[in-house]
Amino acid sequence: MTYQTLPLSPALGAEVRGVDLTHIDDAHAQELNELWLKHHVLVIRDHSVTEDELVEFAQSFGSIENARKMSPLATRPEIMVISNIREGEAALGALPDGELFWHFDRIHQKVPNKAGVLHSIELPSKGGETRFSSMCQAYEALPEETKRKLEGLTALNTYQYGQTNAANKQLTKDSPSAVHPVVRTIPETGKKALYVCRLMTDRILELPEAESEALLAELFDHCERPEFIYEHSWRLGDTLIWDNRCVLHARNDFNENERRLLKRVTVGDTVAPIA
Ligand SMILES: O=C(O)CCC(=O)C(=O)O
Ligand SMILES: [Fe+2]
């Protein structure tokens, strides 16, 4: 082992020390992948990187998916800019403002992405923390009866781009949607993870509407319990990678008059979620 790890919360997350993000060889990449499978969220502190270096680092975890729209604040199509920086009225990045409900990135697609990498460049003086919740822990903690009830269930997930909470969802016929198992198994570890989220999961297909609504409300509350969560308070030069297959994330509100700029690289998956 080359790297030293420090746990970030009882549920998930580890800070990894001794990483040179600009020199990741095959052995380093393998070690980082093992740590990522074990801790689900890895944080490397105090290490500013260029866009090229960030993309190269993310490639250690799989193949990269381009951003949906290229931002004027990025120089490569792989870089998704998460920022509230504006030119006039127009936001130059995605997901510009405020609180963001619990979600899995791209769960509304057939093959959602495997991991997300975020790198911090400008930060507000307070707020804007990103929270991560372990869906392996959340599944484990369910009563046996609920685990049995969830077997074989699938859910419809939809998303309208830019939407940040579930209350103001205004779906159109063209809003992307995908059906996935309510509990998925992570191929490398065989671990089961709850796979629903407040922002995008609309309906459990095998249940009558009222029953689906009641069960989802119960599951959302369960997923967001504090004991499953690590809250990341950003410092400049942080690089964070999370397992988007079994970790939910959300963002705390922050002052809209202060600038926040993160650059994200999205690691694609090769297989759709399996039950
Ligand atoms: O701004 C953040 O902290 C997180 C944004 C987000 O949800 C993402 O990059 O997928
Ligand atoms: Fe996200």
PDB file of N, CA and C in Angstrom, residues 163-236:
ATOM      1  N   GLN A 163     -33.279  20.845 -12.762  1.00  0.00           N
ATOM      2  CA  GLN A 163     -34.171  20.816 -11.600  1.00  0.00           C
ATOM      3  C   GLN A 163     -33.379  20.475 -10.328  1.00  0.00           C
ATOM      4  N   THR A 164     -33.700  21.176  -9.231  1.00  0.00           N
ATOM      5  CA  THR A 164     -32.918  20.966  -8.012  1.00  0.00           C
ATOM      6  C   THR A 164     -33.728  20.412  -6.848  1.00  0.00           C
ATOM      7  N   ASN A 165     -35.075  20.448  -6.969  1.00  0.00           N
ATOM      8  CA  ASN A 165     -35.869  19.789  -5.923  1.00  0.00           C
ATOM      9  C   ASN A 165     -37.073  19.089  -6.534  1.00  0.00           C
ATOM     10  N   ALA A 166     -37.702  18.206  -5.736  1.00  0.00           N
ATOM     11  CA  ALA A 166     -38.742  17.346  -6.293  1.00  0.00           C
ATOM     12  C   ALA A 166     -40.088  18.058  -6.384  1.00  0.00           C
ATOM     13  N   ALA A 167     -40.251  19.147  -5.618  1.00  0.00           N
ATOM     14  CA  ALA A 167     -41.561  19.782  -5.541  1.00  0.00           C
ATOM     15  C   ALA A 167     -41.941  20.517  -6.826  1.00  0.00           C
ATOM     16  N   ASN A 168     -40.954  21.111  -7.471  1.00  0.00           N
ATOM     17  CA  ASN A 168     -41.295  21.911  -8.653  1.00  0.00           C
ATOM     18  C   ASN A 168     -41.056  21.166  -9.968  1.00  0.00           C
ATOM     19  N   LYS A 169     -41.145  19.834  -9.909  1.00  0.00           N
ATOM     20  CA  LYS A 169     -40.908  19.025 -11.103  1.00  0.00           C
ATOM     21  C   LYS A 169     -41.927  19.370 -12.187  1.00  0.00           C
ATOM     22  N   GLN A 170     -41.449  19.754 -13.362  1.00  0.00           N
ATOM     23  CA  GLN A 170     -42.373  20.045 -14.461  1.00  0.00           C
ATOM     24  C   GLN A 170     -41.953  19.197 -15.643  1.00  0.00           C
ATOM     25  N   LEU A 171     -42.411  17.952 -15.612  1.00  0.00           N
ATOM     26  CA  LEU A 171     -41.947  17.022 -16.651  1.00  0.00           C
ATOM     27  C   LEU A 171     -42.716  17.234 -17.938  1.00  0.00           C
ATOM     28  N   THR A 172     -42.023  17.030 -19.035  1.00  0.00           N
ATOM     29  CA  THR A 172     -42.701  17.060 -20.324  1.00  0.00           C
ATOM     30  C   THR A 172     -42.621  15.652 -20.903  1.00  0.00           C
ATOM     31  N   LYS A 173     -43.261  15.458 -22.029  1.00  0.00           N
ATOM     32  CA  LYS A 173     -43.235  14.142 -22.703  1.00  0.00           C
ATOM     33  C   LYS A 173     -41.798  13.727 -23.011  1.00  0.00           C
ATOM     34  N   ASP A 174     -40.933  14.718 -23.234  1.00  0.00           N
ATOM     35  CA  ASP A 174     -39.556  14.419 -23.652  1.00  0.00           C
ATOM     36  C   ASP A 174     -38.582  14.295 -22.491  1.00  0.00           C
ATOM     37  N   SER A 175     -39.068  14.472 -21.260  1.00  0.00           N
ATOM     38  CA  SER A 175     -38.146  14.343 -20.128  1.00  0.00           C
ATOM     39  C   SER A 175     -37.567  12.935 -20.116  1.00  0.00           C
ATOM     40  N   PRO A 176     -36.235  12.829 -19.977  1.00  0.00           N
ATOM     41  CA  PRO A 176     -35.643  11.499 -20.003  1.00  0.00           C
ATOM     42  C   PRO A 176     -36.065  10.684 -18.782  1.00  0.00           C
ATOM     43  N   SER A 177     -36.270   9.379 -19.000  1.00  0.00           N
ATOM     44  CA  SER A 177     -36.663   8.522 -17.878  1.00  0.00           C
ATOM     45  C   SER A 177     -36.081   7.131 -18.063  1.00  0.00           C
ATOM     46  N   ALA A 178     -35.919   6.415 -16.945  1.00  0.00           N
ATOM     47  CA  ALA A 178     -35.411   5.047 -17.000  1.00  0.00           C
ATOM     48  C   ALA A 178     -35.962   4.253 -15.822  1.00  0.00           C
ATOM     49  N   VAL A 179     -36.171   2.948 -16.066  1.00  0.00           N
ATOM     50  CA  VAL A 179     -36.650   2.050 -15.021  1.00  0.00           C
ATOM     51  C   VAL A 179     -35.461   1.240 -14.507  1.00  0.00           C
ATOM     52  N   HIS A 180     -35.287   1.240 -13.172  1.00  0.00           N
ATOM     53  CA  HIS A 180     -34.179   0.496 -12.563  1.00  0.00           C
ATOM     54  C   HIS A 180     -34.673  -0.272 -11.342  1.00  0.00           C
ATOM     55  N   PRO A 181     -33.921  -1.323 -10.941  1.00  0.00           N
ATOM     56  CA  PRO A 181     -34.291  -2.012  -9.707  1.00  0.00           C
ATOM     57  C   PRO A 181     -34.229  -1.075  -8.507  1.00  0.00           C
ATOM     58  N   VAL A 182     -35.103  -1.294  -7.537  1.00  0.00           N
ATOM     59  CA  VAL A 182     -35.147  -0.462  -6.320  1.00  0.00           C
ATOM     60  C   VAL A 182     -33.947  -0.786  -5.416  1.00  0.00           C
ATOM     61  N   VAL A 183     -33.472  -2.028  -5.539  1.00  0.00           N
ATOM     62  CA  VAL A 183     -32.239  -2.430  -4.847  1.00  0.00           C
ATOM     63  C   VAL A 183     -31.294  -2.967  -5.903  1.00  0.00           C
ATOM     64  N   ARG A 184     -30.089  -2.413  -5.979  1.00  0.00           N
ATOM     65  CA  ARG A 184     -29.147  -2.897  -6.985  1.00  0.00           C
ATOM     66  C   ARG A 184     -27.954  -3.558  -6.311  1.00  0.00           C
ATOM     67  N   THR A 185     -27.284  -4.425  -7.076  1.00  0.00           N
ATOM     68  CA  THR A 185     -26.102  -5.110  -6.553  1.00  0.00           C
ATOM     69  C   THR A 185     -24.876  -4.547  -7.252  1.00  0.00           C
ATOM     70  N   ILE A 186     -23.866  -4.211  -6.451  1.00  0.00           N
ATOM     71  CA  ILE A 186     -22.622  -3.676  -7.019  1.00  0.00           C
ATOM     72  C   ILE A 186     -21.783  -4.869  -7.487  1.00  0.00           C
ATOM     73  N   PRO A 187     -21.499  -4.955  -8.799  1.00  0.00           N
ATOM     74  CA  PRO A 187     -20.876  -6.171  -9.344  1.00  0.00           C
ATOM     75  C   PRO A 187     -19.578  -6.584  -8.647  1.00  0.00           C
ATOM     76  N   GLU A 188     -18.674  -5.647  -8.387  1.00  0.00           N
ATOM     77  CA  GLU A 188     -17.342  -6.028  -7.862  1.00  0.00           C
ATOM     78  C   GLU A 188     -17.398  -6.558  -6.436  1.00  0.00           C
ATOM     79  N   THR A 189     -18.375  -6.089  -5.644  1.00  0.00           N
ATOM     80  CA  THR A 189     -18.382  -6.446  -4.217  1.00  0.00           C
ATOM     81  C   THR A 189     -19.544  -7.355  -3.848  1.00  0.00           C
ATOM     82  N   GLY A 190     -20.558  -7.446  -4.715  1.00  0.00           N
ATOM     83  CA  GLY A 190     -21.756  -8.225  -4.399  1.00  0.00           C
ATOM     84  C   GLY A 190     -22.643  -7.553  -3.355  1.00  0.00           C
ATOM     85  N   LYS A 191     -22.290  -6.328  -2.974  1.00  0.00           N
ATOM     86  CA  LYS A 191     -23.089  -5.621  -1.953  1.00  0.00           C
ATOM     87  C   LYS A 191     -24.361  -5.050  -2.561  1.00  0.00           C
ATOM     88  N   LYS A 192     -25.420  -5.053  -1.754  1.00  0.00           N
ATOM     89  CA  LYS A 192     -26.687  -4.485  -2.215  1.00  0.00           C
ATOM     90  C   LYS A 192     -26.803  -3.028  -1.756  1.00  0.00           C
ATOM     91  N   ALA A 193     -27.418  -2.221  -2.610  1.00  0.00           N
ATOM     92  CA  ALA A 193     -27.586  -0.792  -2.298  1.00  0.00           C
ATOM     93  C   ALA A 193     -29.003  -0.368  -2.660  1.00  0.00           C
ATOM     94  N   LEU A 194     -29.596   0.456  -1.820  1.00  0.00           N
ATOM     95  CA  LEU A 194     -30.897   1.055  -2.165  1.00  0.00           C
ATOM     96  C   LEU A 194     -30.683   1.976  -3.354  1.00  0.00           C
ATOM     97  N   TYR A 195     -31.624   1.948  -4.293  1.00  0.00           N
ATOM     98  CA  TYR A 195     -31.403   2.728  -5.508  1.00  0.00           C
ATOM     99  C   TYR A 195     -32.646   3.551  -5.868  1.00  0.00           C
ATOM    100  N   VAL A 196     -33.008   4.430  -4.952  1.00  0.00           N
ATOM    101  CA  VAL A 196     -34.092   5.396  -5.193  1.00  0.00           C
ATOM    102  C   VAL A 196     -33.624   6.748  -4.645  1.00  0.00           C
ATOM    103  N   CYS A 197     -34.182   7.834  -5.162  1.00  0.00           N
ATOM    104  CA  CYS A 197     -33.803   9.140  -4.617  1.00  0.00           C
ATOM    105  C   CYS A 197     -34.937  10.136  -4.748  1.00  0.00           C
ATOM    106  N   ARG A 198     -34.967  11.051  -3.798  1.00  0.00           N
ATOM    107  CA  ARG A 198     -36.071  12.011  -3.695  1.00  0.00           C
ATOM    108  C   ARG A 198     -36.210  12.885  -4.949  1.00  0.00           C
ATOM    109  N   LEU A 199     -35.078  13.249  -5.537  1.00  0.00           N
ATOM    110  CA  LEU A 199     -35.147  14.177  -6.683  1.00  0.00           C
ATOM    111  C   LEU A 199     -35.733  13.521  -7.935  1.00  0.00           C
ATOM    112  N   MET A 200     -35.414  12.272  -8.174  1.00  0.00           N
ATOM    113  CA  MET A 200     -35.766  11.687  -9.474  1.00  0.00           C
ATOM    114  C   MET A 200     -36.691  10.476  -9.465  1.00  0.00           C
ATOM    115  N   THR A 201     -36.793   9.751  -8.353  1.00  0.00           N
ATOM    116  CA  THR A 201     -37.615   8.530  -8.386  1.00  0.00           C
ATOM    117  C   THR A 201     -39.084   8.885  -8.185  1.00  0.00           C
ATOM    118  N   ASP A 202     -39.924   8.509  -9.172  1.00  0.00           N
ATOM    119  CA  ASP A 202     -41.327   8.917  -9.173  1.00  0.00           C
ATOM    120  C   ASP A 202     -42.274   7.830  -8.712  1.00  0.00           C
ATOM    121  N   ARG A 203     -41.953   6.579  -9.022  1.00  0.00           N
ATOM    122  CA  ARG A 203     -43.011   5.585  -8.910  1.00  0.00           C
ATOM    123  C   ARG A 203     -42.415   4.191  -8.864  1.00  0.00           C
ATOM    124  N   ILE A 204     -42.896   3.355  -7.935  1.00  0.00           N
ATOM    125  CA  ILE A 204     -42.552   1.928  -7.969  1.00  0.00           C
ATOM    126  C   ILE A 204     -43.603   1.249  -8.827  1.00  0.00           C
ATOM    127  N   LEU A 205     -43.144   0.611  -9.877  1.00  0.00           N
ATOM    128  CA  LEU A 205     -44.076   0.195 -10.928  1.00  0.00           C
ATOM    129  C   LEU A 205     -44.970  -0.969 -10.537  1.00  0.00           C
ATOM    130  N   GLU A 206     -44.512  -1.826  -9.652  1.00  0.00           N
ATOM    131  CA  GLU A 206     -45.280  -3.030  -9.329  1.00  0.00           C
ATOM    132  C   GLU A 206     -46.340  -2.776  -8.256  1.00  0.00           C
ATOM    133  N   LEU A 207     -46.391  -1.569  -7.696  1.00  0.00           N
ATOM    134  CA  LEU A 207     -47.330  -1.292  -6.602  1.00  0.00           C
ATOM    135  C   LEU A 207     -48.407  -0.305  -7.049  1.00  0.00           C
ATOM    136  N   PRO A 208     -49.613  -0.383  -6.441  1.00  0.00           N
ATOM    137  CA  PRO A 208     -50.629   0.643  -6.711  1.00  0.00           C
ATOM    138  C   PRO A 208     -50.086   2.008  -6.292  1.00  0.00           C
ATOM    139  N   GLU A 209     -50.586   3.064  -6.913  1.00  0.00           N
ATOM    140  CA  GLU A 209     -50.003   4.390  -6.756  1.00  0.00           C
ATOM    141  C   GLU A 209     -49.832   4.833  -5.287  1.00  0.00           C
ATOM    142  N   ALA A 210     -50.883   4.657  -4.497  1.00  0.00           N
ATOM    143  CA  ALA A 210     -50.828   5.141  -3.107  1.00  0.00           C
ATOM    144  C   ALA A 210     -49.781   4.367  -2.312  1.00  0.00           C
ATOM    145  N   GLU A 211     -49.707   3.060  -2.592  1.00  0.00           N
ATOM    146  CA  GLU A 211     -48.733   2.225  -1.885  1.00  0.00           C
ATOM    147  C   GLU A 211     -47.304   2.593  -2.293  1.00  0.00           C
ATOM    148  N   SER A 212     -47.119   2.854  -3.573  1.00  0.00           N
ATOM    149  CA  SER A 212     -45.814   3.266  -4.084  1.00  0.00           C
ATOM    150  C   SER A 212     -45.391   4.573  -3.412  1.00  0.00           C
ATOM    151  N   GLU A 213     -46.327   5.502  -3.338  1.00  0.00           N
ATOM    152  CA  GLU A 213     -46.016   6.810  -2.755  1.00  0.00           C
ATOM    153  C   GLU A 213     -45.609   6.673  -1.285  1.00  0.00           C
ATOM    154  N   ALA A 214     -46.347   5.847  -0.554  1.00  0.00           N
ATOM    155  CA  ALA A 214     -46.068   5.674   0.878  1.00  0.00           C
ATOM    156  C   ALA A 214     -44.713   4.998   1.077  1.00  0.00           C
ATOM    157  N   LEU A 215     -44.437   3.966   0.277  1.00  0.00           N
ATOM    158  CA  LEU A 215     -43.167   3.240   0.437  1.00  0.00           C
ATOM    159  C   LEU A 215     -41.990   4.142   0.048  1.00  0.00           C
ATOM    160  N   LEU A 216     -42.132   4.890  -1.048  1.00  0.00           N
ATOM    161  CA  LEU A 216     -41.036   5.787  -1.455  1.00  0.00           C
ATOM    162  C   LEU A 216     -40.779   6.846  -0.381  1.00  0.00           C
ATOM    163  N   ALA A 217     -41.840   7.400   0.182  1.00  0.00           N
ATOM    164  CA  ALA A 217     -41.664   8.425   1.230  1.00  0.00           C
ATOM    165  C   ALA A 217     -40.879   7.839   2.396  1.00  0.00           C
ATOM    166  N   GLU A 218     -41.206   6.595   2.750  1.00  0.00           N
ATOM    167  CA  GLU A 218     -40.510   5.926   3.856  1.00  0.00           C
ATOM    168  C   GLU A 218     -39.035   5.682   3.483  1.00  0.00           C
ATOM    169  N   LEU A 219     -38.804   5.235   2.251  1.00  0.00           N
ATOM    170  CA  LEU A 219     -37.420   4.944   1.819  1.00  0.00           C
ATOM    171  C   LEU A 219     -36.585   6.225   1.719  1.00  0.00           C
ATOM    172  N   PHE A 220     -37.171   7.300   1.196  1.00  0.00           N
ATOM    173  CA  PHE A 220     -36.415   8.567   1.083  1.00  0.00           C
ATOM    174  C   PHE A 220     -35.972   9.030   2.475  1.00  0.00           C
ATOM    175  N   ASP A 221     -36.897   9.003   3.429  1.00  0.00           N
ATOM    176  CA  ASP A 221     -36.541   9.427   4.792  1.00  0.00           C
ATOM    177  C   ASP A 221     -35.431   8.536   5.352  1.00  0.00           C
ATOM    178  N   HIS A 222     -35.541   7.246   5.083  1.00  0.00           N
ATOM    179  CA  HIS A 222     -34.544   6.292   5.582  1.00  0.00           C
ATOM    180  C   HIS A 222     -33.164   6.588   4.973  1.00  0.00           C
ATOM    181  N   CYS A 223     -33.121   6.799   3.656  1.00  0.00           N
ATOM    182  CA  CYS A 223     -31.853   7.058   2.934  1.00  0.00           C
ATOM    183  C   CYS A 223     -31.120   8.284   3.474  1.00  0.00           C
ATOM    184  N   GLU A 224     -31.880   9.225   4.004  1.00  0.00           N
ATOM    185  CA  GLU A 224     -31.309  10.524   4.390  1.00  0.00           C
ATOM    186  C   GLU A 224     -31.026  10.598   5.884  1.00  0.00           C
ATOM    187  N   ARG A 225     -31.012   9.444   6.550  1.00  0.00           N
ATOM    188  CA  ARG A 225     -30.729   9.459   7.990  1.00  0.00           C
ATOM    189  C   ARG A 225     -29.262   9.816   8.245  1.00  0.00           C
ATOM    190  N   PRO A 226     -29.012  10.643   9.285  1.00  0.00           N
ATOM    191  CA  PRO A 226     -27.661  11.175   9.522  1.00  0.00           C
ATOM    192  C   PRO A 226     -26.579  10.104   9.652  1.00  0.00           C
ATOM    193  N   GLU A 227     -26.930   8.933  10.160  1.00  0.00           N
ATOM    194  CA  GLU A 227     -25.869   7.927  10.377  1.00  0.00           C
ATOM    195  C   GLU A 227     -25.300   7.355   9.076  1.00  0.00           C
ATOM    196  N   PHE A 228     -25.958   7.611   7.943  1.00  0.00           N
ATOM    197  CA  PHE A 228     -25.435   7.093   6.665  1.00  0.00           C
ATOM    198  C   PHE A 228     -24.621   8.152   5.914  1.00  0.00           C
ATOM    199  N   ILE A 229     -24.526   9.350   6.502  1.00  0.00           N
ATOM    200  CA  ILE A 229     -24.050  10.518   5.741  1.00  0.00           C
ATOM    201  C   ILE A 229     -22.638  10.978   6.099  1.00  0.00           C
ATOM    202  N   TYR A 230     -21.903  11.386   5.068  1.00  0.00           N
ATOM    203  CA  TYR A 230     -20.687  12.178   5.243  1.00  0.00           C
ATOM    204  C   TYR A 230     -20.932  13.526   4.557  1.00  0.00           C
ATOM    205  N   GLU A 231     -20.713  14.612   5.302  1.00  0.00           N
ATOM    206  CA  GLU A 231     -20.882  15.950   4.714  1.00  0.00           C
ATOM    207  C   GLU A 231     -19.509  16.531   4.412  1.00  0.00           C
ATOM    208  N   HIS A 232     -19.264  16.832   3.137  1.00  0.00           N
ATOM    209  CA  HIS A 232     -17.948  17.357   2.755  1.00  0.00           C
ATOM    210  C   HIS A 232     -17.951  18.879   2.757  1.00  0.00           C
ATOM    211  N   SER A 233     -17.154  19.461   3.649  1.00  0.00           N
ATOM    212  CA  SER A 233     -16.928  20.912   3.663  1.00  0.00           C
ATOM    213  C   SER A 233     -15.744  21.174   2.749  1.00  0.00           C
ATOM    214  N   TRP A 234     -16.009  21.830   1.652  1.00  0.00           N
ATOM    215  CA  TRP A 234     -14.985  22.013   0.624  1.00  0.00           C
ATOM    216  C   TRP A 234     -13.881  22.969   1.066  1.00  0.00           C
ATOM    217  N   ARG A 235     -12.653  22.607   0.698  1.00  0.00           N
ATOM    218  CA  ARG A 235     -11.528  23.537   0.758  1.00  0.00           C
ATOM    219  C   ARG A 235     -10.991  23.661  -0.657  1.00  0.00           C
ATOM    220  N   LEU A 236     -10.339  24.775  -0.945  1.00  0.00           N
ATOM    221  CA  LEU A 236      -9.773  24.936  -2.287  1.00  0.00           C
ATOM    222  C   LEU A 236      -8.780  23.823  -2.557  1.00  0.00           C
TER     223      LEU A 236
END
